[in-house]
Amino acid sequence: MRIAFRYNQLAPVDSEQKSSTALGHYFDLTKTIPSTALLTQDITYWNGDERPDGGIGSFHNPHYASLLSCIHRKASEQQFNATSGEGTKNVLRICLNSIGSPAWYDKNFSGDFLRFIALLKAIVRNTLSVCLITVPLHLFHHLDDFHLYKRVINLFDFSFELEAFAGQMEEQANPVFKEYHGLLNITKIAPINSLASFHPKTRDLAFKLKRSKFVIEKLHLPPDIVDDDSRAKVQMPTLSCASAGMKNRLDF
């Protein structure tokens, strides 16, 4: 077998995206967290009954103000205060699943959603907090506001999309994607506390779900290997003054 010329000068690399440390970066999908362990943690859930604070801002949909008040009240605790030097510090982890789904739609959805993301970003920046949001952005293309998708991406610091192959017959038939379940597209990396943003070695990433873990790998094109016999059968064009029996096009 011969390796394609575009891979000749490349050193062999491990395609799997592994972290520099193994601590906290391995998640076994076959195991669940015991309920007793969850009870010992400081976990706050939003049930929709929170009364919004007066200084949160005006929303046509009151659920945005209610959710934002719940987050602001929790982030205002002393342990998440970035400026105060008193007490033990901790990091608040905020997780919002499927916000911006059709359950939130109304005639003022675009304005309320953008205002909510902007205020949430201000809370995260001024406290010891990190926030993970999952948004069904592919549904935004069906809304009247065609530019909502780009404006939402601009408000995020980091953004990536998971493109599953389920239901896409063309990608499943492609031999390049046969061992993967989808693509991971990095859409934005913001330069936070740095002069320039981080640039990964490659943005061509694919993911696959194994029995016990979720694996992200670099997507490599297969080598362009062609049999010599098939190449010999292809008749190459020659010059008009060239000899018919010559194999080299430069021979006269």
Backbone as CSV, one residue per row, in Angstrom:
resi,resn,N_x,N_y,N_z,CA_x,CA_y,CA_z,C_x,C_y,C_z
1,MET,0.837,-1.195,0.000,0.000,0.000,0.000,0.874,1.248,0.000
2,ARG,0.439,2.258,-0.704,1.164,3.514,-0.759,0.316,4.609,-0.133
3,ILE,0.936,5.412,0.715,0.243,6.514,1.366,0.181,7.696,0.414
4,ALA,-0.933,8.398,0.426,-1.096,9.536,-0.472,-0.027,10.583,-0.201
5,PHE,0.330,11.338,-1.233,1.448,12.277,-1.124,1.187,13.350,-0.079
6,ARG,-0.080,13.694,0.177,-0.349,14.767,1.133,-0.107,14.342,2.574
7,TYR,0.117,13.040,2.820,0.390,12.562,4.166,1.861,12.178,4.359
8,ASN,2.685,12.339,3.336,4.069,11.876,3.429,4.865,12.621,4.492
9,GLN,4.657,13.936,4.599,5.456,14.756,5.499,4.829,14.924,6.878
10,LEU,3.692,14.285,7.137,3.011,14.433,8.418,3.439,13.338,9.378
11,ALA,3.697,13.748,10.621,4.061,12.774,11.643,2.817,12.040,12.117
12,PRO,2.949,10.783,12.510,1.780,10.042,13.004,1.265,10.650,14.298
13,VAL,-0.038,10.850,14.376,-0.654,11.461,15.549,-1.809,10.595,16.009
14,ASP,-2.138,10.758,17.281,-3.299,10.080,17.847,-4.514,10.942,17.574
15,SER,-5.493,10.404,16.863,-6.635,11.203,16.438,-7.580,11.535,17.577
16,GLU,-7.565,10.781,18.651,-8.499,11.029,19.742,-8.098,12.272,20.516
17,GLN,-9.089,13.144,20.811,-8.845,14.382,21.533,-8.784,14.091,23.027
18,LYS,-7.568,13.949,23.555,-7.385,13.621,24.956,-6.973,14.859,25.730
19,SER,-7.405,14.943,26.961,-7.047,16.070,27.807,-5.644,15.882,28.364
20,SER,-5.031,17.008,28.780,-3.698,16.949,29.358,-3.699,16.295,30.731
21,THR,-4.836,16.252,31.375,-4.953,15.593,32.668,-6.174,14.690,32.659
22,ALA,-6.060,13.588,33.368,-7.155,12.620,33.393,-8.169,12.921,34.483
23,LEU,-7.888,13.901,35.338,-8.765,14.207,36.454,-10.031,14.906,35.963
24,GLY,-11.178,14.280,36.174,-12.448,14.896,35.838,-12.775,14.944,34.364
25,HIS,-12.008,14.244,33.524,-12.257,14.298,32.089,-12.684,12.944,31.519
26,TYR,-13.041,12.026,32.376,-13.521,10.729,31.917,-14.892,10.495,32.523
27,PHE,-15.865,10.268,31.683,-17.246,10.093,32.132,-17.746,8.749,31.645
28,ASP,-18.032,7.870,32.578,-18.515,6.535,32.252,-20.024,6.596,32.047
29,LEU,-20.467,6.359,30.817,-21.883,6.457,30.495,-22.700,5.304,31.056
30,THR,-22.033,4.250,31.499,-22.759,3.097,32.020,-23.090,3.230,33.503
31,LYS,-22.570,4.259,34.160,-22.800,4.434,35.591,-23.661,5.669,35.835
32,THR,-24.381,5.659,36.923,-25.210,6.789,37.331,-24.743,7.296,38.692
33,ILE,-25.033,8.562,38.967,-24.658,9.157,40.251,-25.676,8.730,41.306
34,PRO,-25.234,8.206,42.424,-26.183,7.801,43.472,-26.984,8.996,43.984
35,SER,-28.222,8.755,44.335,-29.080,9.830,44.841,-28.551,10.400,46.151
36,THR,-27.877,9.575,46.945,-27.321,10.071,48.211,-26.212,11.096,47.962
37,ALA,-25.445,10.905,46.876,-24.390,11.869,46.549,-24.977,13.188,46.072
38,LEU,-26.101,13.138,45.371,-26.735,14.367,44.903,-27.340,15.161,46.052
39,LEU,-27.829,14.464,47.074,-28.448,15.155,48.206,-27.435,15.949,49.014
40,THR,-26.179,15.547,48.979,-25.150,16.250,49.746,-24.621,17.484,49.018
41,GLN,-24.998,17.685,47.760,-24.501,18.811,46.981,-25.479,19.986,47.035
42,ASP,-24.945,21.169,46.825,-25.748,22.393,46.815,-26.288,22.604,45.399
43,ILE,-27.450,22.053,45.126,-28.057,22.119,43.794,-29.362,22.902,43.891
44,THR,-29.519,23.872,43.017,-30.722,24.700,42.972,-31.434,24.477,41.645
45,TYR,-32.719,24.226,41.697,-33.529,24.017,40.499,-34.514,25.178,40.343
46,TRP,-34.779,25.521,39.103,-35.789,26.545,38.814,-37.095,25.849,38.456
47,ASN,-38.135,26.151,39.217,-39.430,25.511,38.995,-40.441,26.419,38.315
48,GLY,-40.031,27.639,37.978,-40.933,28.556,37.294,-41.772,29.415,38.204
49,ASP,-41.667,29.214,39.521,-42.481,29.978,40.473,-41.722,31.123,41.115
50,GLU,-40.465,31.339,40.695,-39.671,32.421,41.278,-40.271,33.776,40.904
51,ARG,-40.388,34.655,41.898,-40.870,36.008,41.632,-39.694,36.868,41.196
52,PRO,-39.797,37.549,40.059,-38.659,38.328,39.551,-38.336,39.511,40.441
53,ASP,-37.038,39.826,40.517,-36.598,41.000,41.261,-36.941,42.266,40.486
54,GLY,-36.967,43.378,41.206,-37.347,44.636,40.579,-36.331,45.150,39.580
55,GLY,-35.034,44.874,39.793,-34.002,45.425,38.923,-33.561,44.512,37.808
56,ILE,-34.289,43.430,37.559,-33.875,42.472,36.537,-34.075,43.025,35.137
57,GLY,-35.115,43.742,34.910,-35.403,44.233,33.567,-36.788,43.799,33.133
58,SER,-37.263,44.402,32.069,-38.619,44.126,31.597,-38.584,43.082,30.492
59,PHE,-39.430,42.066,30.624,-39.594,41.018,29.622,-41.082,40.864,29.335
60,HIS,-41.396,40.632,28.077,-42.783,40.332,27.743,-43.177,38.955,28.265
61,ASN,-42.233,38.032,28.246,-42.456,36.697,28.802,-41.935,36.686,30.238
62,PRO,-42.793,36.555,31.239,-42.334,36.645,32.640,-41.413,35.508,33.060
63,HIS,-41.370,34.417,32.321,-40.514,33.296,32.705,-39.033,33.650,32.579
64,TYR,-38.680,34.531,31.646,-37.286,34.957,31.539,-36.859,35.705,32.795
65,ALA,-37.694,36.616,33.268,-37.377,37.370,34.477,-37.333,36.462,35.695
66,SER,-38.211,35.472,35.745,-38.225,34.542,36.867,-36.949,33.703,36.902
67,LEU,-36.540,33.178,35.751,-35.316,32.372,35.687,-34.088,33.217,35.989
68,LEU,-34.045,34.424,35.463,-32.895,35.295,35.698,-32.804,35.707,37.166
69,SER,-33.937,35.906,37.819,-33.934,36.239,39.246,-33.407,35.082,40.081
70,CYS,-33.771,33.867,39.709,-33.276,32.689,40.426,-31.761,32.574,40.300
71,ILE,-31.234,32.813,39.094,-29.787,32.738,38.882,-29.075,33.869,39.615
72,HIS,-29.622,35.074,39.538,-28.992,36.228,40.184,-28.981,36.078,41.699
73,ARG,-30.040,35.537,42.260,-30.111,35.350,43.709,-29.060,34.346,44.181
74,LYS,-28.856,33.288,43.410,-27.853,32.286,43.779,-26.441,32.819,43.572
75,ALA,-26.215,33.535,42.482,-24.876,34.054,42.190,-24.470,35.174,43.127
76,SER,-25.420,35.776,43.835,-25.112,36.871,44.757,-24.612,36.383,46.110
77,GLU,-24.565,35.081,46.321,-24.073,34.562,47.590,-22.588,34.883,47.766
78,GLN,-22.148,34.929,49.024,-20.792,35.359,49.345,-19.731,34.456,48.722
79,GLN,-20.004,33.175,48.614,-19.002,32.240,48.099,-18.734,32.421,46.607
80,PHE,-19.637,33.103,45.905,-19.461,33.332,44.475,-19.091,34.783,44.160
81,ASN,-18.766,35.559,45.191,-18.400,36.960,45.016,-16.924,37.049,44.643
82,ALA,-16.639,37.588,43.462,-15.259,37.630,42.978,-14.444,38.735,43.628
83,THR,-15.075,39.789,44.126,-14.347,40.937,44.668,-14.097,40.825,46.166
84,SER,-14.931,40.105,46.867,-14.786,39.997,48.316,-13.721,38.967,48.668
85,GLY,-12.924,39.274,49.676,-11.881,38.353,50.118,-12.272,37.552,51.338
86,GLU,-13.531,37.586,51.713,-13.997,36.897,52.906,-14.615,35.552,52.543
87,GLY,-14.403,34.578,53.433,-15.044,33.278,53.276,-14.390,32.415,52.210
88,THR,-14.890,31.189,52.110,-14.394,30.223,51.130,-15.054,30.466,49.777
89,LYS,-14.239,30.470,48.741,-14.749,30.733,47.401,-15.092,29.426,46.692
90,ASN,-16.048,29.527,45.809,-16.469,28.380,45.026,-16.914,28.867,43.656
91,VAL,-17.107,27.949,42.739,-17.532,28.276,41.383,-18.972,27.813,41.191
92,LEU,-19.805,28.713,40.731,-21.200,28.396,40.448,-21.307,27.869,39.023
93,ARG,-21.836,26.690,38.886,-22.016,26.069,37.569,-23.490,26.158,37.183
94,ILE,-23.756,26.912,36.138,-25.123,27.145,35.670,-25.345,26.316,34.412
95,CYS,-26.400,25.541,34.393,-26.712,24.691,33.242,-28.163,24.933,32.832
96,LEU,-28.353,25.393,31.610,-29.687,25.657,31.063,-29.877,24.771,29.841
97,ASN,-30.816,23.852,29.928,-31.040,22.887,28.850,-32.209,23.316,27.970
98,SER,-31.958,23.336,26.665,-32.999,23.582,25.649,-33.730,24.898,25.868
99,ILE,-33.010,25.914,26.323,-33.643,27.227,26.413,-33.732,27.816,25.004
100,GLY,-34.812,28.471,24.706,-35.050,28.939,23.351,-35.751,27.915,22.488
101,SER,-36.269,26.853,23.108,-37.028,25.843,22.378,-38.431,26.383,22.079
102,PRO,-39.228,25.681,21.277,-40.579,26.174,20.970,-41.446,26.434,22.190
103,ALA,-41.117,25.849,23.346,-41.896,26.124,24.555,-41.762,27.580,25.001
104,TRP,-40.716,28.278,24.537,-40.491,29.674,24.903,-41.004,30.638,23.836
105,TYR,-41.509,30.140,22.730,-41.858,31.007,21.610,-43.100,31.844,21.923
106,ASP,-43.030,33.108,21.548,-44.174,34.004,21.501,-43.839,35.093,20.490
107,LYS,-44.673,36.078,20.362,-44.451,37.101,19.338,-43.266,38.002,19.659
108,ASN,-42.824,38.031,20.912,-41.674,38.851,21.312,-40.473,37.984,21.683
109,PHE,-40.395,36.806,21.093,-39.351,35.860,21.484,-37.953,36.397,21.207
110,SER,-37.720,36.981,20.052,-36.372,37.420,19.671,-35.825,38.455,20.645
111,GLY,-36.605,39.482,20.945,-36.135,40.527,21.850,-35.917,40.023,23.261
112,ASP,-36.849,39.216,23.771,-36.713,38.693,25.126,-35.518,37.753,25.250
113,PHE,-35.320,36.920,24.244,-34.231,35.941,24.323,-32.868,36.624,24.278
114,LEU,-32.691,37.605,23.407,-31.417,38.320,23.332,-31.159,39.116,24.609
115,ARG,-32.189,39.727,25.173,-32.026,40.470,26.421,-31.666,39.528,27.568
116,PHE,-32.269,38.358,27.586,-31.969,37.385,28.633,-30.513,36.926,28.558
117,ILE,-30.016,36.614,27.356,-28.631,36.158,27.199,-27.654,37.262,27.603
118,ALA,-27.951,38.513,27.242,-27.060,39.624,27.585,-26.990,39.833,29.100
119,LEU,-28.131,39.777,29.792,-28.133,39.946,31.246,-27.485,38.755,31.949
120,LEU,-27.717,37.563,31.430,-27.075,36.383,32.005,-25.561,36.458,31.846
121,LYS,-25.100,36.949,30.720,-23.661,37.097,30.493,-23.055,38.097,31.468
122,ALA,-23.788,39.158,31.793,-23.296,40.140,32.761,-23.180,39.529,34.155
123,ILE,-24.127,38.675,34.530,-24.061,38.014,35.839,-22.855,37.083,35.908
124,VAL,-22.622,36.323,34.850,-21.506,35.370,34.835,-20.170,36.101,34.883
125,ARG,-20.052,37.213,34.171,-18.788,37.948,34.126,-18.451,38.598,35.471
126,ASN,-19.436,38.941,36.265,-19.196,39.656,37.516,-19.219,38.750,38.739
127,THR,-19.328,37.463,38.559,-19.307,36.511,39.667,-18.404,35.341,39.292
128,LEU,-18.146,34.490,40.260,-17.362,33.277,40.004,-18.300,32.207,39.451
129,SER,-18.651,32.359,38.193,-19.657,31.489,37.589,-19.231,31.080,36.190
130,VAL,-19.691,29.922,35.792,-19.590,29.449,34.415,-20.975,28.977,34.004
131,CYS,-21.269,29.070,32.727,-22.619,28.751,32.264,-22.549,27.913,30.996
132,LEU,-23.314,26.844,30.975,-23.458,25.981,29.800,-24.915,26.026,29.358
133,ILE,-25.130,26.416,28.113,-26.478,26.556,27.570,-26.599,25.686,26.325
134,THR,-27.657,24.926,26.245,-27.974,24.191,25.020,-29.185,24.857,24.371
135,VAL,-29.023,25.205,23.102,-30.056,25.941,22.367,-30.313,25.221,21.044
136,PRO,-31.560,24.923,20.702,-31.862,24.317,19.388,-31.814,25.372,18.288
137,LEU,-30.597,25.773,17.901,-30.444,26.855,16.928,-30.970,26.482,15.548
138,HIS,-31.029,25.193,15.247,-31.511,24.801,13.919,-32.987,25.140,13.728
139,LEU,-33.711,25.354,14.831,-35.118,25.739,14.725,-35.293,27.231,14.487
140,PHE,-34.240,28.023,14.700,-34.348,29.469,14.525,-34.526,29.857,13.063
141,HIS,-34.142,28.976,12.146,-34.272,29.298,10.724,-35.740,29.360,10.285
142,HIS,-36.627,28.814,11.103,-38.045,28.836,10.764,-38.759,30.060,11.339
143,LEU,-38.044,30.904,12.076,-38.652,32.091,12.667,-38.628,33.248,11.674
144,ASP,-39.388,34.284,11.993,-39.443,35.454,11.115,-38.145,36.258,11.157
145,ASP,-37.459,36.231,12.309,-36.199,36.963,12.450,-35.068,36.091,11.901
146,PHE,-34.655,36.360,10.660,-33.661,35.514,10.006,-32.258,35.737,10.571
147,HIS,-32.022,36.870,11.236,-30.697,37.186,11.758,-30.552,36.816,13.235
148,LEU,-31.554,36.188,13.815,-31.487,35.834,15.229,-30.368,34.837,15.495
149,TYR,-30.160,33.907,14.583,-29.121,32.883,14.754,-27.747,33.529,14.930
150,LYS,-27.380,34.464,14.050,-26.063,35.095,14.120,-25.933,35.987,15.347
151,ARG,-27.000,36.665,15.727,-26.932,37.544,16.889,-26.780,36.752,18.185
152,VAL,-27.393,35.592,18.251,-27.234,34.747,19.435,-25.812,34.221,19.527
153,ILE,-25.238,33.793,18.403,-23.857,33.298,18.399,-22.890,34.391,18.837
154,ASN,-23.131,35.629,18.433,-22.242,36.729,18.803,-22.261,37.014,20.302
155,LEU,-23.340,36.685,20.979,-23.418,36.925,22.419,-22.674,35.865,23.226
156,PHE,-22.467,34.693,22.655,-21.785,33.619,23.369,-20.275,33.815,23.308
157,ASP,-19.586,33.350,24.351,-18.125,33.365,24.346,-17.568,32.181,23.556
158,PHE,-18.162,31.031,23.761,-17.740,29.823,23.050,-18.998,29.138,22.510
159,SER,-18.900,28.662,21.302,-20.064,28.046,20.677,-19.612,26.890,19.794
160,PHE,-20.326,25.792,19.881,-20.076,24.663,18.989,-21.395,23.951,18.721
161,GLU,-21.444,23.254,17.616,-22.651,22.559,17.183,-22.369,21.071,17.030
162,LEU,-23.350,20.272,17.379,-23.299,18.832,17.159,-24.223,18.499,15.992
163,GLU,-23.648,17.966,14.933,-24.409,17.602,13.738,-24.466,16.081,13.643
164,ALA,-25.590,15.516,14.029,-25.737,14.064,14.036,-26.017,13.549,12.631
165,PHE,-25.579,12.318,12.371,-25.789,11.694,11.071,-27.113,10.936,11.002
166,ALA,-27.819,10.859,12.098,-29.079,10.117,12.107,-30.075,10.773,11.156
167,GLY,-30.581,10.002,10.224,-31.538,10.506,9.254,-30.922,11.143,8.034
168,GLN,-29.589,11.224,7.959,-28.909,11.804,6.810,-28.245,10.670,6.035
169,MET,-28.921,10.184,5.024,-28.468,8.993,4.321,-27.180,9.233,3.543
170,GLU,-26.968,10.433,3.009,-25.773,10.691,2.216,-24.519,10.598,3.075
171,GLU,-24.558,11.182,4.284,-23.391,11.124,5.155,-23.149,9.706,5.654
172,GLN,-24.230,8.977,5.925,-24.060,7.613,6.402,-23.478,6.719,5.317
173,ALA,-23.790,7.003,4.060,-23.255,6.202,2.968,-21.802,6.535,2.671
174,ASN,-21.333,7.701,3.079,-19.947,8.090,2.837,-19.021,7.239,3.701
175,PRO,-18.047,6.556,3.117,-17.163,5.699,3.927,-16.313,6.472,4.921
176,VAL,-16.130,7.782,4.716,-15.342,8.577,5.661,-16.039,8.652,7.013
177,PHE,-17.378,8.658,7.014,-18.137,8.858,8.240,-18.727,7.568,8.805
178,LYS,-18.346,6.425,8.280,-19.032,5.196,8.658,-18.813,4.814,10.124
179,GLU,-17.686,5.223,10.728,-17.420,4.848,12.113,-17.791,5.948,13.103
180,TYR,-18.373,7.044,12.627,-18.731,8.160,13.502,-20.245,8.326,13.553
181,HIS,-20.694,9.005,14.605,-22.116,9.281,14.768,-22.483,10.721,14.416
182,GLY,-21.483,11.572,14.201,-21.778,12.952,13.841,-20.524,13.801,13.819
183,LEU,-20.711,15.082,13.497,-19.617,16.048,13.426,-19.748,17.060,14.555
184,LEU,-18.611,17.566,15.014,-18.571,18.635,16.005,-17.985,19.868,15.327
185,ASN,-18.811,20.885,15.151,-18.406,22.104,14.456,-18.176,23.223,15.465
186,ILE,-16.952,23.741,15.523,-16.627,24.867,16.402,-16.975,26.151,15.665
187,THR,-17.940,26.900,16.181,-18.420,28.104,15.500,-17.839,29.387,16.075
188,LYS,-17.384,29.371,17.337,-16.822,30.593,17.912,-15.936,30.257,19.098
189,ILE,-14.763,30.926,19.159,-13.859,30.853,20.306,-13.456,32.282,20.628
190,ALA,-13.896,32.792,21.760,-13.640,34.185,22.118,-12.336,34.305,22.903
191,PRO,-11.595,35.404,22.726,-10.362,35.623,23.507,-10.685,36.155,24.899
192,ILE,-10.926,35.261,25.849,-11.254,35.648,27.219,-9.961,35.769,28.024
193,ASN,-9.731,36.960,28.605,-8.534,37.232,29.420,-7.245,36.936,28.659
194,SER,-7.231,37.213,27.378,-6.041,36.995,26.559,-6.080,37.968,25.385
195,LEU,-4.922,38.143,24.743,-4.835,39.058,23.611,-5.382,38.442,22.333
196,ALA,-5.311,37.137,22.223,-5.783,36.456,21.019,-6.496,35.178,21.426
197,SER,-7.451,34.775,20.621,-8.206,33.568,20.918,-7.379,32.327,20.602
198,PHE,-7.754,31.241,21.224,-7.075,29.967,20.990,-7.474,29.411,19.631
199,HIS,-6.481,28.950,18.876,-6.733,28.367,17.563,-6.346,26.887,17.607
200,PRO,-7.309,25.995,17.539,-6.971,24.569,17.555,-6.229,24.162,16.291
201,LYS,-5.531,23.038,16.377,-4.776,22.558,15.222,-5.691,22.210,14.058
202,THR,-6.876,21.752,14.365,-7.843,21.435,13.323,-9.245,21.675,13.856
203,ARG,-10.128,22.078,12.972,-11.537,22.252,13.326,-12.400,21.124,12.766
204,ASP,-11.767,20.182,12.089,-12.494,19.041,11.529,-12.559,17.942,12.583
205,LEU,-13.616,17.959,13.371,-13.776,17.016,14.471,-15.045,16.197,14.266
206,ALA,-14.982,14.961,14.692,-16.134,14.061,14.635,-16.267,13.360,15.978
207,PHE,-17.470,12.915,16.285,-17.700,12.240,17.557,-18.370,10.893,17.315
208,LYS,-18.139,10.004,18.259,-18.797,8.703,18.241,-19.055,8.273,19.677
209,LEU,-20.124,7.579,19.861,-20.551,7.141,21.184,-20.192,5.679,21.357
210,LYS,-19.243,5.442,22.253,-18.865,4.074,22.569,-19.713,3.567,23.731
211,ARG,-19.412,2.372,24.166,-20.223,1.764,25.219,-20.105,2.523,26.528
212,SER,-18.916,3.051,26.815,-18.706,3.666,28.116,-18.268,5.121,28.048
213,LYS,-18.048,5.682,26.857,-17.598,7.067,26.818,-17.948,7.722,25.487
214,PHE,-17.908,9.042,25.515,-18.175,9.885,24.359,-16.830,10.353,23.815
215,VAL,-16.487,9.966,22.585,-15.154,10.186,22.027,-15.233,11.232,20.922
216,ILE,-14.309,12.208,20.974,-14.160,13.220,19.930,-12.805,13.009,19.270
217,GLU,-12.794,12.881,17.957,-11.571,12.598,17.221,-11.403,13.577,16.068
218,LYS,-10.154,13.699,15.622,-9.873,14.470,14.416,-10.364,13.692,13.208
219,LEU,-11.002,14.397,12.314,-11.544,13.766,11.115,-10.499,13.828,10.013
220,HIS,-9.982,12.658,9.611,-8.969,12.569,8.566,-9.595,12.005,7.295
221,LEU,-9.203,12.570,6.162,-9.614,11.998,4.893,-8.799,10.744,4.622
222,PRO,-9.408,9.706,4.092,-8.644,8.483,3.811,-7.639,8.721,2.697
223,PRO,-6.511,8.010,2.700,-5.516,8.170,1.629,-6.102,7.826,0.270
224,ASP,-5.690,8.590,-0.730,-6.162,8.370,-2.097,-5.298,7.294,-2.739
225,ILE,-5.626,6.036,-2.451,-4.844,4.905,-2.938,-5.521,4.336,-4.182
226,VAL,-4.800,4.316,-5.267,-5.329,3.799,-6.530,-4.388,2.721,-7.040
227,ASP,-4.938,1.656,-7.523,-4.133,0.548,-8.032,-3.347,0.990,-9.262
228,ASP,-2.090,0.533,-9.349,-1.249,0.901,-10.487,-1.819,0.375,-11.798
229,ASP,-2.464,-0.798,-11.747,-3.027,-1.361,-12.974,-4.138,-0.478,-13.526
230,SER,-4.946,0.077,-12.611,-6.022,0.945,-13.075,-5.476,2.241,-13.636
231,ARG,-4.344,2.719,-13.078,-3.721,3.917,-13.624,-3.156,3.652,-15.024
232,ALA,-2.603,2.449,-15.217,-1.981,2.135,-16.508,-3.011,2.039,-17.616
233,LYS,-4.248,1.650,-17.258,-5.280,1.497,-18.264,-5.807,2.828,-18.767
234,VAL,-5.582,3.894,-17.980,-6.060,5.203,-18.395,-5.120,5.760,-19.454
235,GLN,-5.627,6.081,-20.618,-4.808,6.594,-21.705,-4.559,8.074,-21.496
236,MET,-3.288,8.450,-21.355,-2.918,9.828,-21.106,-2.868,10.584,-22.425
237,PRO,-3.290,11.840,-22.439,-3.212,12.632,-23.678,-1.761,12.927,-24.036
238,THR,-1.435,12.921,-25.326,-0.075,13.154,-25.804,-0.068,14.284,-26.812
239,LEU,1.134,14.784,-27.074,1.286,15.821,-28.077,1.092,15.232,-29.469
240,SER,0.763,16.079,-30.423,0.494,15.593,-31.776,1.742,15.026,-32.432
241,CYS,2.945,15.531,-32.025,4.182,15.061,-32.628,4.821,13.936,-31.840
242,ALA,4.146,13.488,-30.784,4.725,12.437,-29.953,4.505,11.090,-30.599
243,SER,5.384,10.168,-30.255,5.270,8.814,-30.779,4.163,8.078,-30.052
244,ALA,3.423,7.260,-30.754,2.294,6.556,-30.150,2.742,5.506,-29.169
245,GLY,3.953,4.997,-29.309,4.404,3.939,-28.423,5.092,4.437,-27.176
246,MET,5.329,5.751,-27.059,6.018,6.299,-25.906,5.055,6.441,-24.727
247,LYS,5.527,6.096,-23.517,4.722,6.240,-22.316,4.855,7.625,-21.710
248,ASN,5.984,8.279,-21.930,6.210,9.604,-21.374,5.708,10.647,-22.352
249,ARG,4.945,11.603,-21.855,4.382,12.621,-22.735,5.441,13.578,-23.270
250,LEU,6.618,13.615,-22.619,7.682,14.509,-23.070,8.624,13.843,-24.061
251,ASP,8.448,12.544,-24.315,9.302,11.846,-25.279,8.808,12.107,-26.697
252,PHE,9.746,12.345,-27.627,9.414,12.588,-29.027,9.926,11.450,-29.886
